[in-house]
Amino acid sequence: MRGIDDQDDNSMDAVMYYHTCMTLQCSMDINYNYCTSIQRINDIEIAIEKKCDKEEVRDIVSQEIIKHKCDEERVREIAKEEALNGGAVANVVSEDIEGGVLPNQGTVTTVLEEINERKTRENNLIIFGITENESENKQERIEHDVENIVQLFKDAKITLDIENIRKTQRLGKYDKEKTNRPLLVHLKSIDSKLTLFRNMHYIRSYPKYQKVNVSNDLTKSEREEEKRLWAEAKKLQENNSGDFLFKVRGPPWARKVVKIKR
């Protein structure tokens, strides 16, 4: 019987030894991963401060795409816009870079900040041409704006519950003599906004919306790109015989000049 007890003791010792080793290994792995993470952060900070290796930039941007659930093509468009505005980081994403190092002018933060800002504005829209309530009570003016927003969606064949409006904000300082400030609308989801853009032809049939326009809440980079595209469309129009119209069309991440037959 003693031999059996000895075997049991040996088995228990082996199990205890195994678990002790595994615990030590896990602890070492955690410490290693922690140190690796700290080192990676330091490396990225140094890269941003001085110069970015091509593969490092692509890796960071790829992680940002996953984190924000962005479409890769959208990020490429952001990068191309940054290239037009002098941001060399764009070339890494578009794989057009020559050589392996980026200059200070095009640090990776430019693209990442633009991605973050566009994600923040994704559910927003700006409505132009809706007259403000002349009340000096701010809450009454807000309620008036919300009613107009809900009615606008209703006229576009869309049911929009008030709960789906996260926030409304008039852009610019309030002046009772000027009651036509742009209206920024923060929605809880992007779906209602996209449906509104698809249904804008319903709005155009109402005389009361003759001076009302709806646009995306653009970042500074997007506004500059929009301005550039419209200038290009205008130039093409001036050089055209008159059989076609040149307009800027497409979603915010893929705007382009299109030719439309009159």
C-alpha atoms as an extended CHARMM CRD file, in Angstrom:
* protein
*
       262  EXT
         1         1  MET       CA              0.0000000000        0.0000000000        0.0000000000  PROA      1               0.0000000000
         2         2  ARG       CA              2.8970000000        2.3070000000        0.7570000000  PROA      2               0.0000000000
         3         3  GLY       CA              4.1110000000        2.0140000000       -2.8390000000  PROA      3               0.0000000000
         4         4  ILE       CA              0.7350000000        3.2000000000       -4.0810000000  PROA      4               0.0000000000
         5         5  ASP       CA              0.7980000000        6.1400000000       -1.6370000000  PROA      5               0.0000000000
         6         6  ASP       CA              4.2820000000        7.0610000000       -2.8450000000  PROA      6               0.0000000000
         7         7  GLN       CA              3.0430000000        7.0450000000       -6.4410000000  PROA      7               0.0000000000
         8         8  ASP       CA              0.1220000000        9.3090000000       -5.4650000000  PROA      8               0.0000000000
         9         9  ASP       CA              2.4930000000       11.6910000000       -3.6880000000  PROA      9               0.0000000000
        10        10  ASN       CA              4.7780000000       11.7460000000       -6.7100000000  PROA      10              0.0000000000
        11        11  SER       CA              1.8050000000       12.4410000000       -9.0000000000  PROA      11              0.0000000000
        12        12  MET       CA              0.6520000000       15.2960000000       -6.7930000000  PROA      12              0.0000000000
        13        13  ASP       CA              4.1770000000       16.7070000000       -6.7230000000  PROA      13              0.0000000000
        14        14  ALA       CA              4.3160000000       16.5380000000      -10.5160000000  PROA      14              0.0000000000
        15        15  VAL       CA              0.9720000000       18.3160000000      -10.8500000000  PROA      15              0.0000000000
        16        16  MET       CA              2.0140000000       21.0220000000       -8.3840000000  PROA      16              0.0000000000
        17        17  TYR       CA              5.3220000000       21.4520000000      -10.1910000000  PROA      17              0.0000000000
        18        18  TYR       CA              3.5140000000       21.7200000000      -13.5540000000  PROA      18              0.0000000000
        19        19  HSD       CA              1.1040000000       24.3920000000      -12.2830000000  PROA      19              0.0000000000
        20        20  THR       CA              3.9460000000       26.3180000000      -10.6710000000  PROA      20              0.0000000000
        21        21  CYS       CA              5.8480000000       26.3300000000      -13.9630000000  PROA      21              0.0000000000
        22        22  MET       CA              2.7630000000       27.4220000000      -15.8920000000  PROA      22              0.0000000000
        23        23  THR       CA              2.1240000000       30.2490000000      -13.4130000000  PROA      23              0.0000000000
        24        24  LEU       CA              5.7050000000       31.4430000000      -13.7280000000  PROA      24              0.0000000000
        25        25  GLN       CA              5.5030000000       31.1960000000      -17.5310000000  PROA      25              0.0000000000
        26        26  CYS       CA              2.2590000000       33.2360000000      -17.6050000000  PROA      26              0.0000000000
        27        27  SER       CA              3.8210000000       35.8360000000      -15.3720000000  PROA      27              0.0000000000
        28        28  MET       CA              6.8430000000       36.0400000000      -17.6590000000  PROA      28              0.0000000000
        29        29  ASP       CA              4.5890000000       36.2900000000      -20.7300000000  PROA      29              0.0000000000
        30        30  ILE       CA              2.5750000000       39.1210000000      -19.1580000000  PROA      30              0.0000000000
        31        31  ASN       CA              5.7110000000       41.0160000000      -18.2230000000  PROA      31              0.0000000000
        32        32  TYR       CA              7.1450000000       40.4540000000      -21.6930000000  PROA      32              0.0000000000
        33        33  ASN       CA              3.9610000000       41.6470000000      -23.4190000000  PROA      33              0.0000000000
        34        34  TYR       CA              3.7650000000       44.6750000000      -21.1340000000  PROA      34              0.0000000000
        35        35  CYS       CA              7.3680000000       45.6210000000      -21.8300000000  PROA      35              0.0000000000
        36        36  THR       CA              6.8500000000       45.0120000000      -25.5450000000  PROA      36              0.0000000000
        37        37  SER       CA              3.7820000000       47.2830000000      -25.5390000000  PROA      37              0.0000000000
        38        38  ILE       CA              5.6400000000       50.0410000000      -23.7150000000  PROA      38              0.0000000000
        39        39  GLN       CA              8.5510000000       49.7220000000      -26.1320000000  PROA      39              0.0000000000
        40        40  ARG       CA              6.1770000000       49.8110000000      -29.1260000000  PROA      40              0.0000000000
        41        41  ILE       CA              4.5280000000       52.9870000000      -27.8540000000  PROA      41              0.0000000000
        42        42  ASN       CA              7.9430000000       54.5710000000      -27.3990000000  PROA      42              0.0000000000
        43        43  ASP       CA              8.9910000000       53.4700000000      -30.8910000000  PROA      43              0.0000000000
        44        44  ILE       CA              5.8290000000       54.9490000000      -32.4220000000  PROA      44              0.0000000000
        45        45  GLU       CA              6.3180000000       58.2360000000      -30.5610000000  PROA      45              0.0000000000
        46        46  ILE       CA              9.8960000000       58.4230000000      -31.8100000000  PROA      46              0.0000000000
        47        47  ALA       CA              8.7900000000       57.5510000000      -35.3430000000  PROA      47              0.0000000000
        48        48  ILE       CA              6.1570000000       60.2700000000      -35.3130000000  PROA      48              0.0000000000
        49        49  GLU       CA              8.5760000000       62.7700000000      -33.8310000000  PROA      49              0.0000000000
        50        50  LYS       CA             11.3240000000       62.1270000000      -36.3590000000  PROA      50              0.0000000000
        51        51  LYS       CA             10.4610000000       59.9540000000      -39.3350000000  PROA      51              0.0000000000
        52        52  CYS       CA              8.2220000000       56.9560000000      -40.0140000000  PROA      52              0.0000000000
        53        53  ASP       CA              9.2750000000       53.7100000000      -41.6290000000  PROA      53              0.0000000000
        54        54  LYS       CA              6.8800000000       52.6610000000      -44.3850000000  PROA      54              0.0000000000
        55        55  GLU       CA              5.9540000000       49.3210000000      -42.8040000000  PROA      55              0.0000000000
        56        56  GLU       CA              5.4190000000       50.9270000000      -39.3790000000  PROA      56              0.0000000000
        57        57  VAL       CA              3.0320000000       53.4740000000      -40.8390000000  PROA      57              0.0000000000
        58        58  ARG       CA              1.0760000000       50.8410000000      -42.7630000000  PROA      58              0.0000000000
        59        59  ASP       CA              0.8190000000       48.7190000000      -39.6000000000  PROA      59              0.0000000000
        60        60  ILE       CA             -0.4670000000       51.6150000000      -37.4900000000  PROA      60              0.0000000000
        61        61  VAL       CA             -3.0090000000       52.6860000000      -40.0960000000  PROA      61              0.0000000000
        62        62  SER       CA             -4.2110000000       49.0820000000      -40.5010000000  PROA      62              0.0000000000
        63        63  GLN       CA             -4.8020000000       48.8590000000      -36.7590000000  PROA      63              0.0000000000
        64        64  GLU       CA             -6.7740000000       52.1090000000      -36.8910000000  PROA      64              0.0000000000
        65        65  ILE       CA             -8.9520000000       50.7350000000      -39.7150000000  PROA      65              0.0000000000
        66        66  ILE       CA             -9.8070000000       47.6910000000      -37.5940000000  PROA      66              0.0000000000
        67        67  LYS       CA            -10.4140000000       49.7280000000      -34.4230000000  PROA      67              0.0000000000
        68        68  HSD       CA            -12.8470000000       52.1040000000      -36.0870000000  PROA      68              0.0000000000
        69        69  LYS       CA            -14.3390000000       49.5080000000      -38.4620000000  PROA      69              0.0000000000
        70        70  CYS       CA            -13.4380000000       51.7560000000      -41.3870000000  PROA      70              0.0000000000
        71        71  ASP       CA            -13.6020000000       50.6410000000      -44.9740000000  PROA      71              0.0000000000
        72        72  GLU       CA            -10.0570000000       50.4330000000      -46.3340000000  PROA      72              0.0000000000
        73        73  GLU       CA            -11.0510000000       52.2350000000      -49.5260000000  PROA      73              0.0000000000
        74        74  ARG       CA            -12.2960000000       55.1680000000      -47.4310000000  PROA      74              0.0000000000
        75        75  VAL       CA             -8.9240000000       55.3840000000      -45.7040000000  PROA      75              0.0000000000
        76        76  ARG       CA             -7.1720000000       55.3490000000      -49.0820000000  PROA      76              0.0000000000
        77        77  GLU       CA             -9.3480000000       58.2640000000      -50.1860000000  PROA      77              0.0000000000
        78        78  ILE       CA             -8.4330000000       60.1550000000      -47.0020000000  PROA      78              0.0000000000
        79        79  ALA       CA             -4.7860000000       59.4750000000      -47.7420000000  PROA      79              0.0000000000
        80        80  LYS       CA             -5.0890000000       60.6940000000      -51.3270000000  PROA      80              0.0000000000
        81        81  GLU       CA             -6.6820000000       63.9190000000      -50.1280000000  PROA      81              0.0000000000
        82        82  GLU       CA             -3.8390000000       64.4140000000      -47.6550000000  PROA      82              0.0000000000
        83        83  ALA       CA             -1.3930000000       63.9110000000      -50.5220000000  PROA      83              0.0000000000
        84        84  LEU       CA             -3.1000000000       66.6610000000      -52.5170000000  PROA      84              0.0000000000
        85        85  ASN       CA             -2.8740000000       68.8970000000      -49.4570000000  PROA      85              0.0000000000
        86        86  GLY       CA              0.8040000000       68.1150000000      -48.9360000000  PROA      86              0.0000000000
        87        87  GLY       CA              0.5230000000       65.1120000000      -46.6050000000  PROA      87              0.0000000000
        88        88  ALA       CA              3.1330000000       62.5690000000      -47.6850000000  PROA      88              0.0000000000
        89        89  VAL       CA              1.7010000000       59.9160000000      -45.3710000000  PROA      89              0.0000000000
        90        90  ALA       CA             -0.9610000000       59.3490000000      -48.0110000000  PROA      90              0.0000000000
        91        91  ASN       CA              1.5490000000       57.7030000000      -50.2800000000  PROA      91              0.0000000000
        92        92  VAL       CA              2.1450000000       54.8900000000      -47.8030000000  PROA      92              0.0000000000
        93        93  VAL       CA             -1.5180000000       53.9300000000      -47.7160000000  PROA      93              0.0000000000
        94        94  SER       CA             -1.7940000000       54.2050000000      -51.4920000000  PROA      94              0.0000000000
        95        95  GLU       CA              1.4960000000       52.3120000000      -51.9320000000  PROA      95              0.0000000000
        96        96  ASP       CA              2.8880000000       55.0160000000      -54.1690000000  PROA      96              0.0000000000
        97        97  ILE       CA              5.8200000000       55.9240000000      -51.9280000000  PROA      97              0.0000000000
        98        98  GLU       CA              9.3440000000       55.8840000000      -53.2840000000  PROA      98              0.0000000000
        99        99  GLY       CA             11.9030000000       54.8470000000      -50.7180000000  PROA      99              0.0000000000
       100       100  GLY       CA             11.2640000000       53.6870000000      -47.1690000000  PROA      100             0.0000000000
       101       101  VAL       CA             11.1240000000       56.8360000000      -45.0480000000  PROA      101             0.0000000000
       102       102  LEU       CA              8.5980000000       59.6450000000      -44.7300000000  PROA      102             0.0000000000
       103       103  PRO       CA              9.5290000000       63.2800000000      -44.0460000000  PROA      103             0.0000000000
       104       104  ASN       CA              8.3670000000       65.2450000000      -41.0010000000  PROA      104             0.0000000000
       105       105  GLN       CA              5.6490000000       66.9600000000      -43.0260000000  PROA      105             0.0000000000
       106       106  GLY       CA              3.6470000000       63.7630000000      -43.4380000000  PROA      106             0.0000000000
       107       107  THR       CA              3.6170000000       62.1080000000      -40.0300000000  PROA      107             0.0000000000
       108       108  VAL       CA              1.1780000000       59.2750000000      -39.4840000000  PROA      108             0.0000000000
       109       109  THR       CA             -0.8310000000       61.3490000000      -37.0050000000  PROA      109             0.0000000000
       110       110  THR       CA             -2.2410000000       63.4210000000      -39.8720000000  PROA      110             0.0000000000
       111       111  VAL       CA             -4.0960000000       60.4760000000      -41.3670000000  PROA      111             0.0000000000
       112       112  LEU       CA             -5.0920000000       58.9800000000      -38.0120000000  PROA      112             0.0000000000
       113       113  GLU       CA             -6.5180000000       62.2660000000      -36.7450000000  PROA      113             0.0000000000
       114       114  GLU       CA             -8.4600000000       62.6850000000      -39.9810000000  PROA      114             0.0000000000
       115       115  ILE       CA             -9.8870000000       59.1590000000      -39.6430000000  PROA      115             0.0000000000
       116       116  ASN       CA            -10.9400000000       59.8760000000      -36.0530000000  PROA      116             0.0000000000
       117       117  GLU       CA            -12.5430000000       63.2020000000      -36.9390000000  PROA      117             0.0000000000
       118       118  ARG       CA            -14.5000000000       61.7440000000      -39.8480000000  PROA      118             0.0000000000
       119       119  LYS       CA            -15.6940000000       58.9080000000      -37.6220000000  PROA      119             0.0000000000
       120       120  THR       CA            -16.8920000000       61.4640000000      -35.0540000000  PROA      120             0.0000000000
       121       121  ARG       CA            -18.8350000000       63.4030000000      -37.7170000000  PROA      121             0.0000000000
       122       122  GLU       CA            -20.1580000000       60.3130000000      -39.4900000000  PROA      122             0.0000000000
       123       123  ASN       CA            -23.7460000000       60.5640000000      -38.1650000000  PROA      123             0.0000000000
       124       124  ASN       CA            -23.9800000000       64.3520000000      -38.5020000000  PROA      124             0.0000000000
       125       125  LEU       CA            -25.5700000000       66.5130000000      -41.1580000000  PROA      125             0.0000000000
       126       126  ILE       CA            -25.9370000000       70.2610000000      -41.6750000000  PROA      126             0.0000000000
       127       127  ILE       CA            -29.2030000000       71.8180000000      -42.8340000000  PROA      127             0.0000000000
       128       128  PHE       CA            -29.1250000000       75.2400000000      -44.4950000000  PROA      128             0.0000000000
       129       129  GLY       CA            -32.1230000000       77.5000000000      -44.9760000000  PROA      129             0.0000000000
       130       130  ILE       CA            -34.3930000000       76.5730000000      -42.0470000000  PROA      130             0.0000000000
       131       131  THR       CA            -35.4570000000       79.7980000000      -40.3390000000  PROA      131             0.0000000000
       132       132  GLU       CA            -34.8890000000       80.0200000000      -36.5860000000  PROA      132             0.0000000000
       133       133  ASN       CA            -37.5320000000       80.7070000000      -33.9900000000  PROA      133             0.0000000000
       134       134  GLU       CA            -37.1850000000       84.3540000000      -32.9450000000  PROA      134             0.0000000000
       135       135  SER       CA            -37.7560000000       83.5710000000      -29.2730000000  PROA      135             0.0000000000
       136       136  GLU       CA            -34.9770000000       84.6460000000      -26.9200000000  PROA      136             0.0000000000
       137       137  ASN       CA            -35.5610000000       81.4210000000      -24.9770000000  PROA      137             0.0000000000
       138       138  LYS       CA            -32.9130000000       78.9400000000      -26.1160000000  PROA      138             0.0000000000
       139       139  GLN       CA            -34.9940000000       75.8500000000      -25.2980000000  PROA      139             0.0000000000
       140       140  GLU       CA            -37.9060000000       77.1230000000      -27.3910000000  PROA      140             0.0000000000
       141       141  ARG       CA            -35.5510000000       77.6650000000      -30.3180000000  PROA      141             0.0000000000
       142       142  ILE       CA            -34.1740000000       74.1310000000      -29.9410000000  PROA      142             0.0000000000
       143       143  GLU       CA            -37.6730000000       72.6140000000      -29.8380000000  PROA      143             0.0000000000
       144       144  HSD       CA            -38.5910000000       74.5940000000      -32.9440000000  PROA      144             0.0000000000
       145       145  ASP       CA            -35.5250000000       73.2270000000      -34.7550000000  PROA      145             0.0000000000
       146       146  VAL       CA            -36.2830000000       69.6370000000      -33.7160000000  PROA      146             0.0000000000
       147       147  GLU       CA            -39.8500000000       69.9500000000      -35.0160000000  PROA      147             0.0000000000
       148       148  ASN       CA            -38.5460000000       71.2260000000      -38.3490000000  PROA      148             0.0000000000
       149       149  ILE       CA            -36.0170000000       68.4000000000      -38.5910000000  PROA      149             0.0000000000
       150       150  VAL       CA            -38.6600000000       65.7400000000      -37.9190000000  PROA      150             0.0000000000
       151       151  GLN       CA            -40.9510000000       67.3780000000      -40.5040000000  PROA      151             0.0000000000
       152       152  LEU       CA            -38.1510000000       67.5020000000      -43.0730000000  PROA      152             0.0000000000
       153       153  PHE       CA            -37.5600000000       63.7680000000      -42.6700000000  PROA      153             0.0000000000
       154       154  LYS       CA            -41.2970000000       63.1150000000      -42.8050000000  PROA      154             0.0000000000
       155       155  ASP       CA            -41.5730000000       65.0170000000      -46.0940000000  PROA      155             0.0000000000
       156       156  ALA       CA            -38.7130000000       62.8380000000      -47.3580000000  PROA      156             0.0000000000
       157       157  LYS       CA            -40.8170000000       59.7400000000      -46.5420000000  PROA      157             0.0000000000
       158       158  ILE       CA            -38.7240000000       58.9060000000      -43.4670000000  PROA      158             0.0000000000
       159       159  THR       CA            -40.0030000000       58.3620000000      -39.9290000000  PROA      159             0.0000000000
       160       160  LEU       CA            -37.5490000000       59.9660000000      -37.5150000000  PROA      160             0.0000000000
       161       161  ASP       CA            -38.2710000000       59.6630000000      -33.8030000000  PROA      161             0.0000000000
       162       162  ILE       CA            -37.1370000000       62.5530000000      -31.6230000000  PROA      162             0.0000000000
       163       163  GLU       CA            -35.1010000000       60.0300000000      -29.6030000000  PROA      163             0.0000000000
       164       164  ASN       CA            -32.9460000000       59.4700000000      -32.6910000000  PROA      164             0.0000000000
       165       165  ILE       CA            -31.7880000000       63.0960000000      -32.6010000000  PROA      165             0.0000000000
       166       166  ARG       CA            -28.8470000000       63.1930000000      -30.2310000000  PROA      166             0.0000000000
       167       167  LYS       CA            -28.2970000000       66.9520000000      -30.3820000000  PROA      167             0.0000000000
       168       168  THR       CA            -28.9960000000       70.0550000000      -32.4840000000  PROA      168             0.0000000000
       169       169  GLN       CA            -26.8200000000       73.1360000000      -32.7050000000  PROA      169             0.0000000000
       170       170  ARG       CA            -26.9920000000       76.3810000000      -34.6520000000  PROA      170             0.0000000000
       171       171  LEU       CA            -23.5880000000       77.3150000000      -36.0310000000  PROA      171             0.0000000000
       172       172  GLY       CA            -22.4020000000       80.8170000000      -35.2340000000  PROA      172             0.0000000000
       173       173  LYS       CA            -23.3530000000       83.3540000000      -32.5960000000  PROA      173             0.0000000000
       174       174  TYR       CA            -27.0640000000       84.0030000000      -32.0380000000  PROA      174             0.0000000000
       175       175  ASP       CA            -28.3230000000       87.2720000000      -33.4960000000  PROA      175             0.0000000000
       176       176  LYS       CA            -32.0560000000       87.9890000000      -33.4730000000  PROA      176             0.0000000000
       177       177  GLU       CA            -31.5610000000       90.0870000000      -36.6120000000  PROA      177             0.0000000000
       178       178  LYS       CA            -30.0940000000       87.0810000000      -38.4690000000  PROA      178             0.0000000000
       179       179  THR       CA            -32.2360000000       84.0020000000      -37.9340000000  PROA      179             0.0000000000
       180       180  ASN       CA            -30.9610000000       81.7340000000      -40.6600000000  PROA      180             0.0000000000
       181       181  ARG       CA            -27.8380000000       80.1230000000      -39.2160000000  PROA      181             0.0000000000
       182       182  PRO       CA            -26.8380000000       76.6350000000      -40.4530000000  PROA      182             0.0000000000
       183       183  LEU       CA            -28.3230000000       73.8660000000      -38.2930000000  PROA      183             0.0000000000
       184       184  LEU       CA            -25.9830000000       71.0590000000      -37.2090000000  PROA      184             0.0000000000
       185       185  VAL       CA            -27.8220000000       67.8190000000      -36.4150000000  PROA      185             0.0000000000
       186       186  HSD       CA            -26.2240000000       64.9500000000      -34.4790000000  PROA      186             0.0000000000
       187       187  LEU       CA            -28.0920000000       61.6980000000      -35.1710000000  PROA      187             0.0000000000
       188       188  LYS       CA            -27.7140000000       58.4470000000      -33.2420000000  PROA      188             0.0000000000
       189       189  SER       CA            -27.0860000000       56.4100000000      -36.3870000000  PROA      189             0.0000000000
       190       190  ILE       CA            -25.9450000000       56.9860000000      -39.9410000000  PROA      190             0.0000000000
       191       191  ASP       CA            -28.8570000000       55.0800000000      -41.5070000000  PROA      191             0.0000000000
       192       192  SER       CA            -31.4110000000       57.9080000000      -41.2850000000  PROA      192             0.0000000000
       193       193  LYS       CA            -28.9430000000       60.3590000000      -42.8000000000  PROA      193             0.0000000000
       194       194  LEU       CA            -28.1260000000       58.1170000000      -45.7470000000  PROA      194             0.0000000000
       195       195  THR       CA            -31.8270000000       57.5310000000      -46.4140000000  PROA      195             0.0000000000
       196       196  LEU       CA            -32.4360000000       61.2960000000      -46.3550000000  PROA      196             0.0000000000
       197       197  PHE       CA            -29.7990000000       61.8660000000      -49.0340000000  PROA      197             0.0000000000
       198       198  ARG       CA            -31.3530000000       59.1430000000      -51.1730000000  PROA      198             0.0000000000
       199       199  ASN       CA            -34.8170000000       60.7110000000      -50.7540000000  PROA      199             0.0000000000
       200       200  MET       CA            -33.8930000000       64.3540000000      -51.3650000000  PROA      200             0.0000000000
       201       201  HSD       CA            -35.9040000000       64.3220000000      -54.6140000000  PROA      201             0.0000000000
       202       202  TYR       CA            -39.0570000000       64.2680000000      -52.4720000000  PROA      202             0.0000000000
       203       203  ILE       CA            -37.9110000000       67.4300000000      -50.6990000000  PROA      203             0.0000000000
       204       204  ARG       CA            -37.3070000000       69.2470000000      -53.9850000000  PROA      204             0.0000000000
       205       205  SER       CA            -40.9970000000       68.9140000000      -54.8490000000  PROA      205             0.0000000000
       206       206  TYR       CA            -42.0040000000       71.1860000000      -51.9340000000  PROA      206             0.0000000000
       207       207  PRO       CA            -41.8790000000       74.9830000000      -52.5500000000  PROA      207             0.0000000000
       208       208  LYS       CA            -41.1550000000       75.5730000000      -48.8330000000  PROA      208             0.0000000000
       209       209  TYR       CA            -37.8200000000       73.7720000000      -49.2400000000  PROA      209             0.0000000000
       210       210  GLN       CA            -36.7230000000       75.8030000000      -52.2520000000  PROA      210             0.0000000000
       211       211  LYS       CA            -33.9140000000       77.4610000000      -50.2790000000  PROA      211             0.0000000000
       212       212  VAL       CA            -33.1680000000       74.4830000000      -48.0320000000  PROA      212             0.0000000000
       213       213  ASN       CA            -30.0350000000       72.3990000000      -48.5990000000  PROA      213             0.0000000000
       214       214  VAL       CA            -28.6060000000       69.4460000000      -46.6960000000  PROA      214             0.0000000000
       215       215  SER       CA            -24.9350000000       68.4980000000      -46.5430000000  PROA      215             0.0000000000
       216       216  ASN       CA            -22.5570000000       66.2650000000      -44.6280000000  PROA      216             0.0000000000
       217       217  ASP       CA            -20.6490000000       67.6330000000      -41.6540000000  PROA      217             0.0000000000
       218       218  LEU       CA            -17.2660000000       67.8730000000      -43.3640000000  PROA      218             0.0000000000
       219       219  THR       CA            -13.8310000000       68.0900000000      -41.7950000000  PROA      219             0.0000000000
       220       220  LYS       CA            -11.4580000000       70.8730000000      -42.8130000000  PROA      220             0.0000000000
       221       221  SER       CA             -9.6510000000       68.4690000000      -45.1400000000  PROA      221             0.0000000000
       222       222  GLU       CA            -12.9360000000       67.4090000000      -46.7590000000  PROA      222             0.0000000000
       223       223  ARG       CA            -14.0120000000       71.0420000000      -47.2130000000  PROA      223             0.0000000000
       224       224  GLU       CA            -10.7290000000       71.8290000000      -48.9380000000  PROA      224             0.0000000000
       225       225  GLU       CA            -11.1370000000       68.7880000000      -51.1820000000  PROA      225             0.0000000000
       226       226  GLU       CA            -14.7360000000       69.7860000000      -51.9590000000  PROA      226             0.0000000000
       227       227  LYS       CA            -13.5870000000       73.2780000000      -52.9090000000  PROA      227             0.0000000000
       228       228  ARG       CA            -10.8840000000       71.8410000000      -55.1750000000  PROA      228             0.0000000000
       229       229  LEU       CA            -13.3400000000       69.5070000000      -56.9130000000  PROA      229             0.0000000000
       230       230  TRP       CA            -15.8830000000       72.2680000000      -57.5680000000  PROA      230             0.0000000000
       231       231  ALA       CA            -13.1140000000       74.4680000000      -58.9820000000  PROA      231             0.0000000000
       232       232  GLU       CA            -12.1760000000       71.5910000000      -61.2880000000  PROA      232             0.0000000000
       233       233  ALA       CA            -15.8370000000       71.1570000000      -62.3140000000  PROA      233             0.0000000000
       234       234  LYS       CA            -16.1360000000       74.8750000000      -63.0340000000  PROA      234             0.0000000000
       235       235  LYS       CA            -13.0130000000       74.8270000000      -65.2030000000  PROA      235             0.0000000000
       236       236  LEU       CA            -14.2990000000       71.8160000000      -67.1590000000  PROA      236             0.0000000000
       237       237  GLN       CA            -17.6390000000       73.5550000000      -67.6160000000  PROA      237             0.0000000000
       238       238  GLU       CA            -15.9700000000       76.6740000000      -69.0150000000  PROA      238             0.0000000000
       239       239  ASN       CA            -14.0070000000       74.5940000000      -71.5280000000  PROA      239             0.0000000000
       240       240  ASN       CA            -17.0320000000       72.5200000000      -72.5870000000  PROA      240             0.0000000000
       241       241  SER       CA            -19.2460000000       73.1920000000      -75.5980000000  PROA      241             0.0000000000
       242       242  GLY       CA            -22.3820000000       73.2190000000      -73.4540000000  PROA      242             0.0000000000
       243       243  ASP       CA            -23.8180000000       69.7580000000      -74.0830000000  PROA      243             0.0000000000
       244       244  PHE       CA            -22.8200000000       68.5880000000      -70.6160000000  PROA      244             0.0000000000
       245       245  LEU       CA            -22.9090000000       69.7830000000      -67.0160000000  PROA      245             0.0000000000
       246       246  PHE       CA            -20.0480000000       69.0350000000      -64.6240000000  PROA      246             0.0000000000
       247       247  LYS       CA            -21.0390000000       68.3790000000      -61.0200000000  PROA      247             0.0000000000
       248       248  VAL       CA            -19.4140000000       66.9740000000      -57.8760000000  PROA      248             0.0000000000
       249       249  ARG       CA            -21.1120000000       63.7790000000      -56.7660000000  PROA      249             0.0000000000
       250       250  GLY       CA            -20.5430000000       60.7390000000      -54.5530000000  PROA      250             0.0000000000
       251       251  PRO       CA            -20.3160000000       59.8620000000      -50.8460000000  PROA      251             0.0000000000
       252       252  PRO       CA            -18.0420000000       61.9610000000      -48.5920000000  PROA      252             0.0000000000
       253       253  TRP       CA            -15.1690000000       59.4700000000      -48.8630000000  PROA      253             0.0000000000
       254       254  ALA       CA            -15.3170000000       59.1880000000      -52.6710000000  PROA      254             0.0000000000
       255       255  ARG       CA            -16.3650000000       62.5550000000      -54.0930000000  PROA      255             0.0000000000
       256       256  LYS       CA            -15.5600000000       63.1250000000      -57.7590000000  PROA      256             0.0000000000
       257       257  VAL       CA            -16.4220000000       65.3060000000      -60.7580000000  PROA      257             0.0000000000
       258       258  VAL       CA            -19.0040000000       63.7010000000      -63.0350000000  PROA      258             0.0000000000
       259       259  LYS       CA            -20.2300000000       64.6730000000      -66.5040000000  PROA      259             0.0000000000
       260       260  ILE       CA            -24.0200000000       64.8980000000      -66.9120000000  PROA      260             0.0000000000
       261       261  LYS       CA            -25.7720000000       65.3210000000      -70.2420000000  PROA      261             0.0000000000
       262       262  ARG       CA            -28.0510000000       68.3750000000      -70.3200000000  PROA      262             0.0000000000
